[in-house]
Amino acid sequence: MIADISGNLKRILHLKGVSQTDLSNKTELPTSTISDYVNGKTLIPPGNLQKIADSLNVLKSDINSSFKKTQSYKSIPLIDRICAGEGLLAEQNVEGYIHYPFQDSRQPDYALRVKYDSMIGAGIESGDIVFMRYAQWADYNGQIVAALINNDTEGTLKRIKWSEGSPLIKLLSGNSKHKVIEVLPNQVRVFGVYMGHFRPENHQENT
C-alpha cells in the first residue's frame, strides 16, 4: 500500500511540475517529511494527506485510494507495549484507537507506539506508530516483527533472521548501537509482523 501511495504522489508531482520543496512550502510540512512520503518510507496521516491534496488540487483518494467514499473506517487498537503474562489487547494495554481506511485485505490487527531508537535504520523512529498483523512467526526471513525475547518483560521491534544449519535465531536492530541478539526458537515469542508505519502530526520522540 505504501508503494502505491508513493507512486501516486510521485506521478501527481511530475504531472503538475511541483517539486518536493514546492510542496513543502505549500503545505508548511518539513522537506524531510515530504521526502519520506514521496519515497514511501512512512504512511501519510489523514491530516497531512488533506493538506497535500488541497495544495495539489486533487482528491485524497487520488493519492491514497483507500480514501474512496465506499471505504469505511475501522478502529485499530493502539497499544503502548507488549508484555508477558497479559493478553495482547488487554484493556490496560490499549491507549486508544486509530481510524484509518485500510483496504480489508490489508487491515492491521493492532498498532504499536514505538518507544526507542532500535529501528531507525528502517526509517522507524521513537514516537512513530507501526501497524502490525498478528502472527506467531515471520512470513519470511528478515521480516520486522514484534517479539518478546527470553525473559524480557516488554516486547520490542526486531528484524528476525535464521540460517540453514544453525539452531539460533538472530534478532537485529536497525541501529548499529544495539548488538545482535541470538536465541533458540523457544526463547523468542512473536506477536505480530510489520505492515507499515506513520509519524503522528504531533510527533515527539520518546526517550
mmCIF file of C-alpha atoms in Angstrom, residues 5 36 65 75 82 88 129:
data_model
loop_
_atom_site.group_PDB
_atom_site.id
_atom_site.type_symbol
_atom_site.label_atom_id
_atom_site.label_comp_id
_atom_site.label_asym_id
_atom_site.label_seq_id
_atom_site.Cartn_x
_atom_site.Cartn_y
_atom_site.Cartn_z
ATOM 1 C CA ILE A 5 0.674 5.880 -2.341
ATOM 2 C CA ASP A 36 9.605 10.320 3.432
ATOM 3 C CA SER A 65 -7.126 5.016 -2.982
ATOM 4 C CA SER A 75 -10.948 1.073 14.633
ATOM 5 C CA ILE A 82 3.733 -5.907 24.504
ATOM 6 C CA LEU A 88 -2.007 -8.543 23.687
ATOM 7 C CA ILE A 129 3.078 4.394 15.078
#
